[in-house]
Short mmCIF file of C-alpha atoms in Angstrom, two decimals:
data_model
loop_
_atom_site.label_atom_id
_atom_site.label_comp_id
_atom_site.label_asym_id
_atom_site.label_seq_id
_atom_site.Cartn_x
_atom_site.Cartn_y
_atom_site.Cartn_z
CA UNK A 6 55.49 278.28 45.44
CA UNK A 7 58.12 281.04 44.79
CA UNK A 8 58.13 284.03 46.86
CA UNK A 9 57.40 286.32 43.58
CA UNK A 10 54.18 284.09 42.75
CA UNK A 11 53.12 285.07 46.32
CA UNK A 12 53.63 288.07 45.93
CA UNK A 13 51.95 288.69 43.00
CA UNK A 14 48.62 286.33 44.57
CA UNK A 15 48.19 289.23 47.46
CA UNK A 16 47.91 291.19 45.14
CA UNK A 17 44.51 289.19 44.10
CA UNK A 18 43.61 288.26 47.46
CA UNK A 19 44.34 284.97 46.84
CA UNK A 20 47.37 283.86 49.30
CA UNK A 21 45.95 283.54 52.85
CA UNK A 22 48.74 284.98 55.48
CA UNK A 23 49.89 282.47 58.81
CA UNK A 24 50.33 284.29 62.22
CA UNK A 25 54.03 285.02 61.84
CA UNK A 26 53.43 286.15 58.47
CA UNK A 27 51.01 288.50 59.84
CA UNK A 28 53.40 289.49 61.99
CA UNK A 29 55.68 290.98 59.51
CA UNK A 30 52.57 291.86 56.97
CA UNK A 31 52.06 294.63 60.17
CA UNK A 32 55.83 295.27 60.93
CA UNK A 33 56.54 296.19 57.64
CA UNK A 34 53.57 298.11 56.87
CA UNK A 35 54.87 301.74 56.99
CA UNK A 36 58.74 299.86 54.38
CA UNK A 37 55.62 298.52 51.91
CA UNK A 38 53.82 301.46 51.15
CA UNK A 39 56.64 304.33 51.06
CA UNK A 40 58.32 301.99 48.48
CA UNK A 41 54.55 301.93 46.49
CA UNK A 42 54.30 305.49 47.00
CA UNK A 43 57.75 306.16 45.83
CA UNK A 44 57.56 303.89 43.07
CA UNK A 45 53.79 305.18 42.05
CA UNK A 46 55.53 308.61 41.67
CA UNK A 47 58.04 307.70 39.58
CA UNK A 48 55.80 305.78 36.83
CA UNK A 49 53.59 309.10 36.94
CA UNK A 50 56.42 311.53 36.15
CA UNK A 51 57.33 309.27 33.13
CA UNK A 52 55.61 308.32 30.12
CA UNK A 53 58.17 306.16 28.06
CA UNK A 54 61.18 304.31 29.28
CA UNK A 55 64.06 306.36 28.93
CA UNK A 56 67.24 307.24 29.75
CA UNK A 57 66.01 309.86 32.37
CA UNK A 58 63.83 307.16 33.60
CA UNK A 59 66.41 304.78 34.60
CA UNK A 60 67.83 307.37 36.19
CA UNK A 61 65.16 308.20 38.28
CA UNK A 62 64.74 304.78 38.91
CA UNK A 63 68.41 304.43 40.98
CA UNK A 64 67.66 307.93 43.08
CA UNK A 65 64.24 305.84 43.76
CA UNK A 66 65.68 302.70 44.66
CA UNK A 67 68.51 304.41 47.06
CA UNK A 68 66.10 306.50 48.31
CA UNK A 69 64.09 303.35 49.63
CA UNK A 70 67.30 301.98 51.26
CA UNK A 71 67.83 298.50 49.19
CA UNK A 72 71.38 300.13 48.85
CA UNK A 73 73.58 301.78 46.02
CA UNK A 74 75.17 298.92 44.70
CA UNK A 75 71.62 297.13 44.56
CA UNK A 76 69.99 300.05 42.85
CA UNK A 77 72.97 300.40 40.02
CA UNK A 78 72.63 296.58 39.37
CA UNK A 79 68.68 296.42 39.19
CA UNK A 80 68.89 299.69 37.04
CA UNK A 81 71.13 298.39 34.31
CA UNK A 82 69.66 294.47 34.25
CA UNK A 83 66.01 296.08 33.73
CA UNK A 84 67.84 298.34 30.80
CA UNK A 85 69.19 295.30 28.94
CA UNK A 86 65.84 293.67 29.93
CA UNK A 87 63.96 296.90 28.03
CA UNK A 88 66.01 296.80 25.14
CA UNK A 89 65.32 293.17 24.43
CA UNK A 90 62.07 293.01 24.81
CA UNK A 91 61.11 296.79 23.26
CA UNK A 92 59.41 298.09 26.19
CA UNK A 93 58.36 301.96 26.21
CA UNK A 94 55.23 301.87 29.06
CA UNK A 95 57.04 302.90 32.18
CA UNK A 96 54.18 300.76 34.15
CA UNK A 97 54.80 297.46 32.39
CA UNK A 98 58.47 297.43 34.31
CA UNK A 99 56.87 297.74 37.71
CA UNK A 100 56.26 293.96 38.25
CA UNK A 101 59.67 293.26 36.40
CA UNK A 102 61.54 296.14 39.13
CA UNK A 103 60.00 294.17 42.31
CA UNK A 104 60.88 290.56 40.51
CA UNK A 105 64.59 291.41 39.99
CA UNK A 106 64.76 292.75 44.08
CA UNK A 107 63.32 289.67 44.66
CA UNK A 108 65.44 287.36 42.44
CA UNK A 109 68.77 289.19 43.85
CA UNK A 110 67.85 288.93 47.14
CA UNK A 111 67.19 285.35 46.88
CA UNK A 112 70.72 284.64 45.30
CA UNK A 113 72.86 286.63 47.46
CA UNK A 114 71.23 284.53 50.76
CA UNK A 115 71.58 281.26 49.24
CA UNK A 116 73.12 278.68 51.64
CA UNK A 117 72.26 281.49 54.16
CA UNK A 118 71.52 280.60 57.82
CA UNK A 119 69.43 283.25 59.99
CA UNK A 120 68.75 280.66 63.00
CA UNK A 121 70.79 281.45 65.96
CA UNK A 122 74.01 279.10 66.60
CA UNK A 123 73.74 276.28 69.51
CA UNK A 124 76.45 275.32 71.50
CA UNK A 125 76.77 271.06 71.28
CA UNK A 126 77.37 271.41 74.59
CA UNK A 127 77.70 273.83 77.63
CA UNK A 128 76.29 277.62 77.54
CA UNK A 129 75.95 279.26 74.16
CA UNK A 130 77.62 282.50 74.39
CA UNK A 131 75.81 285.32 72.60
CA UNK A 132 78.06 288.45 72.22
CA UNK A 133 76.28 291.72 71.49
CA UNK A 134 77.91 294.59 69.62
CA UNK A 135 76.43 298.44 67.95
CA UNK A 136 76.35 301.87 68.59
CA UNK A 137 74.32 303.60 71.91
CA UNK A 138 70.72 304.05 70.99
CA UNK A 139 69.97 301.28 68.81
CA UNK A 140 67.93 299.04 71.22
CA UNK A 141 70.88 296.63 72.15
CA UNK A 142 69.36 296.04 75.76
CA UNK A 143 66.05 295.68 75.28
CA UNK A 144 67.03 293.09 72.37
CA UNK A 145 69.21 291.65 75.36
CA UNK A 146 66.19 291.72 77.72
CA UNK A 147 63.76 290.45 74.85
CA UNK A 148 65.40 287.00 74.20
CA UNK A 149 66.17 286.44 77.23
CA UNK A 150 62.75 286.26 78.56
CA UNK A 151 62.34 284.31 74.71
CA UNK A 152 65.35 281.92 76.38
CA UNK A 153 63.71 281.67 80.01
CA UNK A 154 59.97 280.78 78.51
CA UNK A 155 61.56 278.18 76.81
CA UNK A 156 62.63 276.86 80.23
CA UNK A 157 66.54 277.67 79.72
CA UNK A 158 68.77 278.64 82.78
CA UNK A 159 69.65 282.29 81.29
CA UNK A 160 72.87 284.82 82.68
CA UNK A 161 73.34 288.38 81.35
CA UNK A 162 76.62 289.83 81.55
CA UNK A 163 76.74 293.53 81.93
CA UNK A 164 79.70 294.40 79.36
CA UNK A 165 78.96 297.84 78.45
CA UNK A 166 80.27 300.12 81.68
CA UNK A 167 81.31 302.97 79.77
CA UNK A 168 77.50 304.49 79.63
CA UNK A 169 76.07 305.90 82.21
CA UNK A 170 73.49 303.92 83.46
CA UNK A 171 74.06 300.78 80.82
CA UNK A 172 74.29 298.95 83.90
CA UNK A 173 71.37 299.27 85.91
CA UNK A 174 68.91 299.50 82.68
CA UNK A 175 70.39 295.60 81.61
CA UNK A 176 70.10 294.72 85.59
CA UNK A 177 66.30 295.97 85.69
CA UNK A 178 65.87 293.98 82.61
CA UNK A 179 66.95 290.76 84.22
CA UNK A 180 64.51 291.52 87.25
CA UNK A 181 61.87 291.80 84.56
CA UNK A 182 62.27 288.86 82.90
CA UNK A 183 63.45 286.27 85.86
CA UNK A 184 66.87 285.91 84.99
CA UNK A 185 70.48 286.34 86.89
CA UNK A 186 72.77 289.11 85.70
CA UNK A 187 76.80 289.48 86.16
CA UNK A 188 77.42 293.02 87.36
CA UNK A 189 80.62 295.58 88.01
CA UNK A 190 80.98 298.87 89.21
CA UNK A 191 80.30 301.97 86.60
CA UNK A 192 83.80 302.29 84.50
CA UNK A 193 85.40 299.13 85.71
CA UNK A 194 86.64 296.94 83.38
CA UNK A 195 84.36 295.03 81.29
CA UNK A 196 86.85 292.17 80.47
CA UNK A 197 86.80 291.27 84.08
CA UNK A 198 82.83 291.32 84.57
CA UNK A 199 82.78 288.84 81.38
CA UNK A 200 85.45 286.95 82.31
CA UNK A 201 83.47 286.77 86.00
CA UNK A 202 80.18 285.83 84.02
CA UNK A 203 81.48 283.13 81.59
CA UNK A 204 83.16 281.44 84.54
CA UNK A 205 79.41 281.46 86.31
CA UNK A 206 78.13 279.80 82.85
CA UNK A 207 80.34 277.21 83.32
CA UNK A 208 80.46 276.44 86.78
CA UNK A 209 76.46 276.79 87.42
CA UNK A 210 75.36 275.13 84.21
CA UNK A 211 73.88 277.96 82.34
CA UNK A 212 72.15 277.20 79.27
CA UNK A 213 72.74 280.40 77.65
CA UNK A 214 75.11 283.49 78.54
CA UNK A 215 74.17 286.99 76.99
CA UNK A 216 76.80 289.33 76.66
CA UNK A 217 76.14 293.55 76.20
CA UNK A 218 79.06 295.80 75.19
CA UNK A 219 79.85 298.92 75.00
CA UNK A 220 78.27 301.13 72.06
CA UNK A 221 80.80 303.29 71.75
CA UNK A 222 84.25 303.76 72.71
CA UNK A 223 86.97 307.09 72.33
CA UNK A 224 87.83 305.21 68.82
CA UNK A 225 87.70 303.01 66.57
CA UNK A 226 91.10 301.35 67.47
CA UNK A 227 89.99 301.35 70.96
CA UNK A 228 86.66 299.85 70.17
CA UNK A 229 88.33 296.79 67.82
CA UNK A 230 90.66 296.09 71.04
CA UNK A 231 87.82 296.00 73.43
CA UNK A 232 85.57 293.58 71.49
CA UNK A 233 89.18 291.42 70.72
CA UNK A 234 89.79 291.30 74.12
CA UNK A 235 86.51 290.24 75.10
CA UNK A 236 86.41 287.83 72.90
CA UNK A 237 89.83 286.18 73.08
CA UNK A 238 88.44 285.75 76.93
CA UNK A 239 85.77 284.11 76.20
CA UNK A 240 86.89 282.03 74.03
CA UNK A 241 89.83 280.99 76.32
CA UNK A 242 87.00 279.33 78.88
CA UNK A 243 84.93 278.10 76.51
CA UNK A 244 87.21 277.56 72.66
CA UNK A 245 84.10 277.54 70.55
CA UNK A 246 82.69 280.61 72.03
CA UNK A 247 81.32 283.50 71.10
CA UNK A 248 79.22 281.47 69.08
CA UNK A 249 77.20 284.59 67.49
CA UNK A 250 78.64 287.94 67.95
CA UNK A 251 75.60 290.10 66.89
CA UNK A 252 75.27 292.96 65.92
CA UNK A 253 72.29 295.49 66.61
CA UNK A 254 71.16 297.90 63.86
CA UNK A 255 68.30 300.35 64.32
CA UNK A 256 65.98 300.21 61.16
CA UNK A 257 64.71 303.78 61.75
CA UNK A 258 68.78 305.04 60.67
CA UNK A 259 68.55 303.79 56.97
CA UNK A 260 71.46 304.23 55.19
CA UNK A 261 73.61 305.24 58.56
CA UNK A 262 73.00 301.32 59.43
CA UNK A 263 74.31 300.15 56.75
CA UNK A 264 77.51 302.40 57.19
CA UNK A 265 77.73 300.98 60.71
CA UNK A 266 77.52 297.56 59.37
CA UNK A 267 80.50 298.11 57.35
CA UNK A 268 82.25 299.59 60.18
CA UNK A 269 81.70 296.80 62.70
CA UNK A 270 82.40 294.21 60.63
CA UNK A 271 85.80 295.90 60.00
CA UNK A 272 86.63 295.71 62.94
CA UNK A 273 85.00 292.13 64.51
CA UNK A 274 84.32 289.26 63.54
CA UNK A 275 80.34 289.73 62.96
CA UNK A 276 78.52 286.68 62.22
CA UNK A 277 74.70 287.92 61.72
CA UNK A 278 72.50 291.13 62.13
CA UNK A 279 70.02 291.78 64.48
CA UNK A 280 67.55 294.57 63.03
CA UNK A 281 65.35 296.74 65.68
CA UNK A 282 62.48 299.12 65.02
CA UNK A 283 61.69 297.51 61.78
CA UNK A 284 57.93 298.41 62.17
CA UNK A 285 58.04 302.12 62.92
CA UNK A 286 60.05 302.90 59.92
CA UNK A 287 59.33 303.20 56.54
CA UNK A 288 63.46 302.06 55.66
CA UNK A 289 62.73 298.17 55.37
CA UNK A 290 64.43 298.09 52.54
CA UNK A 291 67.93 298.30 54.36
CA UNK A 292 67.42 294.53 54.90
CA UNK A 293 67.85 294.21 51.18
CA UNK A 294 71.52 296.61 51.34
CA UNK A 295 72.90 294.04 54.18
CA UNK A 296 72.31 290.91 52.77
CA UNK A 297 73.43 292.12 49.09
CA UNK A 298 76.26 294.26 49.64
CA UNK A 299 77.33 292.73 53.14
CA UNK A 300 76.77 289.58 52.98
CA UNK A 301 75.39 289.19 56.21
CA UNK A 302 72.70 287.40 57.93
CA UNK A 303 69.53 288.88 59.66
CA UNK A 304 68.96 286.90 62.74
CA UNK A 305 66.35 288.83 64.19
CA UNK A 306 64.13 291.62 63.61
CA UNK A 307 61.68 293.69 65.95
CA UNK A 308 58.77 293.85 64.66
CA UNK A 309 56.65 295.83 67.43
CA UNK A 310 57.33 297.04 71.15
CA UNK A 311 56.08 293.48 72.72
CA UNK A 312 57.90 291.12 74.66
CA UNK A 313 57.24 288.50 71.54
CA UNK A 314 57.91 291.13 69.07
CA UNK A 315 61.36 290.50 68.30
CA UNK A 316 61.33 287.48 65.97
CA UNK A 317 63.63 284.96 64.52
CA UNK A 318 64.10 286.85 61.24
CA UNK A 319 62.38 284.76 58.24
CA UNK A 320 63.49 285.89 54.82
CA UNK A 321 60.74 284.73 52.55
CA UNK A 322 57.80 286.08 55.17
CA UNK A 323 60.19 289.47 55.47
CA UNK A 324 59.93 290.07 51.47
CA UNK A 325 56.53 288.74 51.22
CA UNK A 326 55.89 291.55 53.58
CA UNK A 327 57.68 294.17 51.92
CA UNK A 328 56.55 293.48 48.57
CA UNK A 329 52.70 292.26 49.10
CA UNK A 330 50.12 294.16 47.08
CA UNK A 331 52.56 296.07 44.81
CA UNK A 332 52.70 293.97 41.44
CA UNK A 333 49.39 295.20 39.41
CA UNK A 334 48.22 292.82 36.84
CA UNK A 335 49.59 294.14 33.54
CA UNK A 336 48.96 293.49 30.27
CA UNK A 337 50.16 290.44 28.61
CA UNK A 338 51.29 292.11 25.86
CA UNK A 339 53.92 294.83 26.66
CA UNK A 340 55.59 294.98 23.27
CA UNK A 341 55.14 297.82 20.92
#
């Protein structure tokens, strides 16, 4: 069954939910109805499809955070769609609005892979990157303890000695959850602590390595040769390391996420998203802006303050979850 059909059976009451799905059902609770709400308001201000509707329609859509270029290219397929089919009732496009976010999202993650890469053998390397503030520890802290249930030997590496205090909240983290942590002094250079910790991986057969960096640096320039020369280190112990540099995003920031999405992957080589806060925001819809105008794959999402909360990110439960319960039945004919 297609993720629209789904949709459209919560809507009856029809499609019974699994725990994870539940899970993001919850999370996304606050995304799903400020995108009803928003789109409720717009079918009341209109009575006929116009150009003033369509309009509307992109202001709505950005507003929910699928992104500009998303809103511009749902606004003008739905116009051609309108034309052809002689549609004037604003609320006969509702079903038809959620059905092309759906359809678009599903092509631009085609061949798309949200699991987590494995080293074949060795420690898989994990690099972190993302601004202060966006929950890059506690998404450090989180899979690790994920890692160290699973009965892997974990090591975090405490990259990010710029902050003050960056240090001791990722070592308090790794008393929490069981698991050794590679540590400098405050300002020293964060090169050496990670070239000290990947050496560890190695020669104490670690399963995984998790590696935090600094959020932010004087510059840009200086940030892009940081995270180069961490990663050229790396790299030079193990070759096919880093083998996922994430990056964090905080939900809650909405568009400003997206901005530092474009940013980072500028300057590194980002290979997936990892998206924090998701429940206590109603901006779900940035998940939408990543995949279709960045081309980049959520990995993981928080979907609660738990130690289980932050889950390997599912696409079709995450727009099941968005979308639930907003497609009315309408009626079959919408043809003047």
């Amino acid at each position: 069954m297609g993720i629209f059909s789904r949709i459209k059976q919560a809507f009856t009451g029809e499609e019974s939910e699994s725990s994870e799905q539940e899970k993001y059902d919850k999370g996304l609770e606050k995304s799903r109805k400020t995108f009803g709400q928003r789109l409720n308001s717009l079918f009341a201000n209109f009575r006929t499809v116009d150009e003033d509707f369509f309009e509307e329609l992109e202001e709505t859509l950005i507003e929910a955070d699928v992104g500009f270029e998303t809103a511009m290219k749902i606004s003008r397929e739905l116009q051609e769609e309108v034309k052809l089919r002689n549609v004037s009732n604003p609320d006969a496009v509702s079903a038809a609005i959620i059905e092309k976010l759906v359809d678009l999202y599903e092509s631009e993650g085609k061949d798309e892979d949200n699991s987590i890469a494995q080293a074949e053998s060795g420690p898989t390397v994990i690099l972190f990157v993302g601004v202060n503030g966006v929950g890059k520890t506690t998404t450090i802290g989180k899979l690790a303890h994920r890692y160290h249930e699973e009965g892997k030997k974990v090591l975090l590496a405490a990259g990010d000695t710029f902050r003050a205090g960056a240090i001791e909240q990722l070592a308090e983290w790794s008393r929490r959850v069981d698991v050794d942590i590679v540590r400098g002094p405050e300002k020293s250079d964060p090169a050496s602590v990670i070239f000290d910790a990947v050496k560890r991986a190695k020669e104490e057969d670690y399963d995984i390595l998790l590696v935090d960096t600094a959020g932010r640096l004087q510059n840009k320039v200086n940030l892009m040769n940081e995270l180069d020369k961490i990663k050229r280190i790396i790299s030079r112990e193990i070759p096919d390391a880093p083998h996922e540099v994430l990056l964090v995003l905080d939900a809650t920031t909405g568009q400003n996420a997206l901005i530092q999405a474009k940013q980072f992957k500028e300057t590194t080589d980002v290979s997936g998203i990892v998206l924090t806060k998701l429940d206590g925001t109603a901006r779900g819809g940035i998940v939408l802006a990543i995949r279709n105008e960045m081309h980049l794959p959520v990995k993981l999402a928080g979907l609660g303050e738990q130690m289980d909360d932050l889950r390997d990110f599912n696409a079709e439960d995450f727009i099941y979850g968005l979308f639930k319960g907003l497609i009315q039945e309408q009626p079959e004919s919408t043809e003047e």
